[in-house]
Short mmCIF file of C-alpha atoms in Angstrom, two decimals:
data_model
loop_
_atom_site.label_atom_id
_atom_site.label_comp_id
_atom_site.label_asym_id
_atom_site.label_seq_id
_atom_site.Cartn_x
_atom_site.Cartn_y
_atom_site.Cartn_z
CA MET A 1 132.33 72.27 91.37
CA VAL A 2 133.01 70.88 94.84
CA LYS A 3 136.13 71.99 96.67
CA CYS A 4 137.16 69.05 98.85
CA LYS A 5 138.55 69.34 102.37
CA GLN A 6 141.90 67.71 103.05
CA ILE A 7 141.46 64.36 104.84
CA GLN A 8 143.59 61.33 105.62
CA ILE A 9 144.18 58.94 102.74
CA PHE A 10 142.25 55.70 102.68
CA SER A 11 141.25 53.43 99.86
CA GLY A 12 138.78 51.03 98.40
CA THR A 13 137.04 50.48 95.10
CA ALA A 14 136.71 54.00 93.75
CA SER A 15 136.19 56.19 90.71
CA ILE A 16 138.00 59.49 90.11
CA TYR A 17 136.29 62.88 90.08
CA TRP A 18 138.36 65.78 88.85
CA GLY A 19 138.05 69.14 90.52
CA LEU A 20 138.77 72.53 88.98
CA GLU A 21 140.32 73.96 92.15
CA GLY A 22 143.36 72.90 94.17
CA TRP A 23 144.03 69.92 91.92
CA SER A 24 141.60 67.81 93.98
CA ARG A 25 140.70 64.25 93.12
CA CYS A 26 137.49 62.96 94.69
CA TYR A 27 136.66 59.30 95.20
CA GLU A 28 133.30 57.64 95.46
CA ILE A 29 133.33 54.40 97.49
CA PHE A 30 130.98 51.81 96.05
CA SER A 31 129.58 50.60 99.40
CA GLU A 32 126.58 51.54 101.48
CA ILE A 33 128.88 51.89 104.49
CA PHE A 34 130.98 54.53 102.85
CA GLU A 35 128.25 56.82 101.55
CA PRO A 36 128.32 59.72 100.85
CA LYS A 37 131.37 60.58 98.77
CA ILE A 38 134.78 61.14 100.34
CA CYS A 39 137.74 63.12 99.07
CA VAL A 40 141.49 62.92 98.94
CA ARG A 41 143.59 66.02 98.29
CA LEU A 42 146.70 65.36 96.21
CA ASP A 43 149.53 67.52 94.98
CA ARG A 44 149.68 68.32 91.27
CA ASN A 45 152.23 65.59 90.51
CA SER A 46 150.89 62.98 92.95
CA GLN A 47 149.89 59.54 91.77
CA LEU A 48 147.53 57.31 93.74
CA ASN A 49 147.38 53.54 93.45
CA LEU A 50 143.91 52.63 94.69
CA ASP A 51 144.85 49.00 95.34
CA ILE A 52 147.36 49.54 98.17
CA PHE A 53 145.11 51.07 100.82
CA VAL A 54 142.68 49.48 103.29
CA VAL A 55 139.49 51.33 104.18
CA THR A 56 137.48 50.89 107.37
CA GLN A 57 134.25 52.55 108.39
CA ALA A 58 136.12 54.47 111.07
CA ASP A 59 138.29 56.05 108.41
CA VAL A 60 135.39 57.56 106.50
CA VAL A 61 135.27 61.33 106.70
CA GLU A 62 132.50 63.19 104.91
CA TYR A 63 133.45 66.29 102.95
CA SER A 64 131.72 69.60 103.26
CA PRO A 65 130.98 71.14 99.86
CA VAL A 66 131.91 74.78 99.51
CA LYS A 67 129.33 76.38 97.22
CA GLN A 68 130.35 79.41 95.19
CA ALA A 69 128.20 81.73 93.13
CA CYS A 70 128.74 82.08 89.38
CA ARG A 71 129.93 85.47 88.24
CA VAL A 72 128.99 84.90 84.60
CA ASN A 73 125.78 84.03 82.78
CA CYS A 74 126.47 81.03 80.57
CA ARG A 75 124.23 81.16 77.51
CA ASN A 76 122.95 78.65 74.97
CA GLY A 77 122.90 75.78 77.45
CA GLY A 78 126.41 76.33 78.78
CA THR A 79 127.30 75.13 82.30
CA CYS A 80 128.92 77.43 84.85
CA TYR A 81 131.81 76.25 87.02
CA PRO A 82 132.33 78.85 89.75
CA PRO A 83 133.45 81.41 89.89
CA SER A 84 133.56 82.43 86.21
CA THR A 85 134.15 79.50 83.87
CA CYS A 86 131.59 78.45 81.25
CA ILE A 87 131.66 75.00 79.67
CA CYS A 88 129.84 75.52 76.39
CA GLN A 89 127.55 73.19 74.50
CA LYS A 90 128.90 71.86 71.23
CA GLY A 91 128.69 74.54 68.57
CA TYR A 92 129.15 77.54 70.87
CA ILE A 93 132.19 79.47 72.06
CA GLY A 94 132.99 82.60 74.06
CA THR A 95 133.44 83.45 77.73
CA GLU A 96 129.66 83.17 78.14
CA CYS A 97 129.04 80.75 75.24
CA GLN A 98 127.49 83.71 73.45
CA TYR A 99 128.89 82.99 69.99
CA ALA A 100 127.72 80.26 67.63
CA LEU A 101 130.50 78.37 65.86
CA CYS A 102 130.34 77.77 62.10
CA LYS A 103 132.90 75.62 60.35
CA PRO A 104 134.66 76.49 58.10
CA GLY A 105 133.22 79.94 58.83
CA CYS A 106 130.82 82.35 57.10
CA MET A 107 132.24 84.03 54.00
CA ASN A 108 131.36 87.19 52.07
CA GLY A 109 130.00 89.04 55.09
CA GLY A 110 127.76 86.22 56.33
CA VAL A 111 126.96 85.92 60.05
CA CYS A 112 127.00 82.70 62.09
CA VAL A 113 123.58 82.58 63.84
CA ALA A 114 123.55 78.96 65.05
CA PRO A 115 126.02 76.07 65.07
CA ASN A 116 127.12 75.57 61.44
CA LYS A 117 124.32 77.84 60.18
CA CYS A 118 125.21 81.09 58.41
CA ARG A 119 122.90 83.97 57.59
CA CYS A 120 124.17 85.16 54.21
CA LYS A 121 124.16 88.65 52.76
CA PRO A 122 121.91 89.19 49.71
CA GLY A 123 123.51 87.69 46.63
CA TYR A 124 125.18 84.74 48.39
CA VAL A 125 124.06 81.24 49.36
CA GLY A 126 125.58 78.00 50.65
CA ASN A 127 126.44 76.55 54.06
CA SER A 128 129.25 79.08 54.42
CA CYS A 129 127.85 81.78 52.06
CA HIS A 130 130.60 80.85 49.63
CA LYS A 131 128.48 80.78 46.47
CA ALA A 132 127.46 83.94 44.62
CA VAL A 133 124.01 84.11 43.01
CA CYS A 134 123.41 85.41 39.47
CA GLN A 135 119.71 86.10 38.95
CA TYR A 136 119.54 84.80 35.38
CA GLY A 137 122.32 82.25 35.70
CA CYS A 138 125.53 82.06 33.69
CA LYS A 139 125.00 80.19 30.42
CA ASN A 140 127.40 78.38 28.11
CA GLY A 141 129.75 77.37 30.92
CA GLY A 142 130.07 80.84 32.46
CA GLU A 143 130.84 81.19 36.18
CA CYS A 144 129.02 83.39 38.70
CA VAL A 145 131.83 85.10 40.65
CA ALA A 146 129.84 87.84 42.42
CA PRO A 147 126.15 88.74 42.76
CA ASN A 148 124.79 89.07 39.19
CA LYS A 149 128.29 89.05 37.70
CA CYS A 150 129.29 86.29 35.29
CA VAL A 151 132.73 85.50 33.93
CA CYS A 152 132.07 84.08 30.47
CA ARG A 153 134.00 81.44 28.60
CA SER A 154 135.91 82.42 25.49
CA GLY A 155 133.51 83.11 22.64
CA PHE A 156 130.58 84.34 24.75
CA SER A 157 129.54 87.64 26.27
CA GLY A 158 126.60 89.41 27.92
CA LYS A 159 125.32 89.59 31.50
CA ASP A 160 124.39 85.90 31.42
CA CYS A 161 126.96 84.76 28.80
CA SER A 162 124.14 84.01 26.36
CA GLN A 163 125.50 86.07 23.46
CA PRO A 164 128.13 84.67 21.09
CA TYR A 165 131.22 86.83 20.82
CA CYS A 166 133.27 87.59 17.70
CA ASP A 167 136.65 89.28 17.89
CA PRO A 168 137.16 91.32 15.84
CA ALA A 169 133.50 92.25 15.54
CA CYS A 170 131.47 91.41 12.45
CA GLN A 171 131.67 94.20 9.87
CA ASN A 172 129.38 95.61 7.18
CA GLY A 173 126.19 94.50 8.90
CA GLY A 174 127.34 90.96 9.66
CA GLU A 175 125.88 89.12 12.67
CA CYS A 176 127.83 87.04 15.20
CA VAL A 177 125.81 83.80 15.38
CA LYS A 178 128.29 81.59 17.24
CA PRO A 179 131.74 82.09 18.78
CA TYR A 180 134.05 83.75 16.22
CA PHE A 181 131.67 83.07 13.31
CA CYS A 182 129.83 85.83 11.44
CA HIS A 183 126.78 85.48 9.22
CA CYS A 184 127.43 87.93 6.39
CA PRO A 185 124.76 89.87 4.46
CA PRO A 186 124.61 89.57 0.66
CA GLY A 187 127.57 91.20 -1.00
CA THR A 188 130.05 90.55 1.80
CA ARG A 189 132.29 87.66 2.74
CA GLY A 190 135.26 86.77 4.95
CA ASN A 191 135.49 85.48 8.52
CA PHE A 192 134.21 88.81 9.80
CA CYS A 193 132.38 90.03 6.66
CA GLU A 194 135.28 92.36 6.03
CA LYS A 195 135.35 91.71 2.28
CA PHE A 196 132.78 92.67 -0.33
CA HIS A 197 131.59 90.02 -2.74
CA CYS A 198 130.19 90.58 -6.22
CA LYS A 199 128.59 87.79 -8.19
CA PRO A 200 129.60 87.36 -10.92
CA GLU A 201 132.99 88.65 -9.95
CA CYS A 202 134.25 91.98 -11.22
CA GLN A 203 136.33 91.70 -14.41
CA ASN A 204 139.04 93.71 -16.06
CA GLY A 205 140.44 95.11 -12.84
CA GLY A 206 137.08 96.16 -11.40
CA ILE A 207 136.72 96.31 -7.59
CA CYS A 208 133.75 94.99 -5.66
CA THR A 209 132.35 97.66 -3.35
CA GLY A 210 129.44 97.79 -0.93
CA LYS A 211 126.09 96.24 -1.78
CA GLY A 212 127.69 93.83 -4.22
CA LYS A 213 128.42 96.35 -6.97
CA CYS A 214 131.53 96.61 -9.10
CA SER A 215 133.55 99.77 -9.46
CA CYS A 216 135.03 99.42 -12.92
CA SER A 217 138.45 100.56 -13.98
CA ARG A 218 138.82 103.14 -16.77
CA GLY A 219 137.59 101.88 -20.09
CA TYR A 220 135.12 99.29 -18.80
CA THR A 221 131.48 99.18 -17.81
CA GLY A 222 128.73 96.68 -17.14
CA TYR A 223 127.47 94.87 -14.03
CA SER A 224 130.75 93.01 -13.70
CA CYS A 225 132.88 95.38 -15.81
CA GLU A 226 132.72 92.91 -18.63
CA LYS A 227 132.20 95.54 -21.34
CA ALA A 228 134.80 97.89 -22.77
CA TYR A 229 133.77 101.52 -22.56
CA CYS A 230 134.75 104.38 -24.81
CA PRO A 231 133.46 107.76 -23.64
CA GLY A 232 131.34 109.32 -26.39
CA GLY A 233 131.01 105.99 -28.21
CA CYS A 234 132.49 104.80 -31.52
CA LEU A 235 130.96 105.94 -34.85
CA ASN A 236 130.84 104.52 -38.34
CA GLY A 237 130.99 100.90 -37.22
CA GLY A 238 133.96 101.34 -34.92
CA ASN A 239 134.34 99.03 -31.90
CA CYS A 240 135.46 99.98 -28.43
CA GLY A 241 138.72 98.25 -27.62
CA LYS A 242 139.91 96.92 -24.26
CA THR A 243 141.98 100.02 -23.69
CA GLY A 244 138.89 102.26 -23.85
CA LYS A 245 139.75 103.50 -27.35
CA CYS A 246 137.77 103.04 -30.53
CA LEU A 247 138.97 100.55 -33.15
CA CYS A 248 137.89 102.22 -36.37
CA PRO A 249 137.00 100.39 -39.62
CA LEU A 250 139.05 100.92 -42.78
CA GLY A 251 138.69 104.44 -44.06
CA PHE A 252 137.85 106.06 -40.75
CA THR A 253 139.88 107.60 -37.99
CA GLY A 254 139.55 109.91 -34.99
CA LEU A 255 138.78 109.43 -31.30
CA HIS A 256 135.29 108.26 -32.16
CA CYS A 257 136.00 107.16 -35.77
CA GLU A 258 134.20 110.29 -36.83
CA ILE A 259 136.76 111.30 -39.51
CA LYS A 260 136.62 109.76 -42.99
#
């Protein structure tokens, strides 16, 4: 930037040139007579009304530019104003315009390599590296919150949220086929296959156990405990009663109706 010599004030049609040193204001006179440019040195708080001065050719004083070397190397198209000020191109910052500027910035360890262009670390994408990447995606409304890490919605699980989730887990060989719903194997029932199921149902106090079989109470037998049972059987036409004891015909007695 030109450093203007101090000269007497004169006026004319002019345009202002701001200097970086000494608070100079330079004026270019739009007339062949008054070429080249001339300068006026003003104090910091001075104000100049260009309409109140009269300029004659005798008043014109040429300035002598004072050239200074730049002490810095302005990069990326920046312009140097001696001795050490860089005016950077849009998208660059730094004392030498050496840093690219990314807005709103590069996240998750990304590096700004050009104006508004981030180089992202593996596992992240997006203008500001704000979006994590999950290789197989996150299904059923899941959200990728970190590289290959999904946060699943309620009712789903797995690396990609593709597996339905039952809580508590399905029991007795049941399979979770959709959120909180178990498909139960034969012989089981309940929301989580926690109950055994016998068909027909166990009678006379019998209890349904695994594989759809009844465990009969004392004195009963049969697939569904529908038959009374007397150990050793009943003789001489006796019938087994509901209590597991023989009901003997007239003329017979004993545990098995064996006594006449």
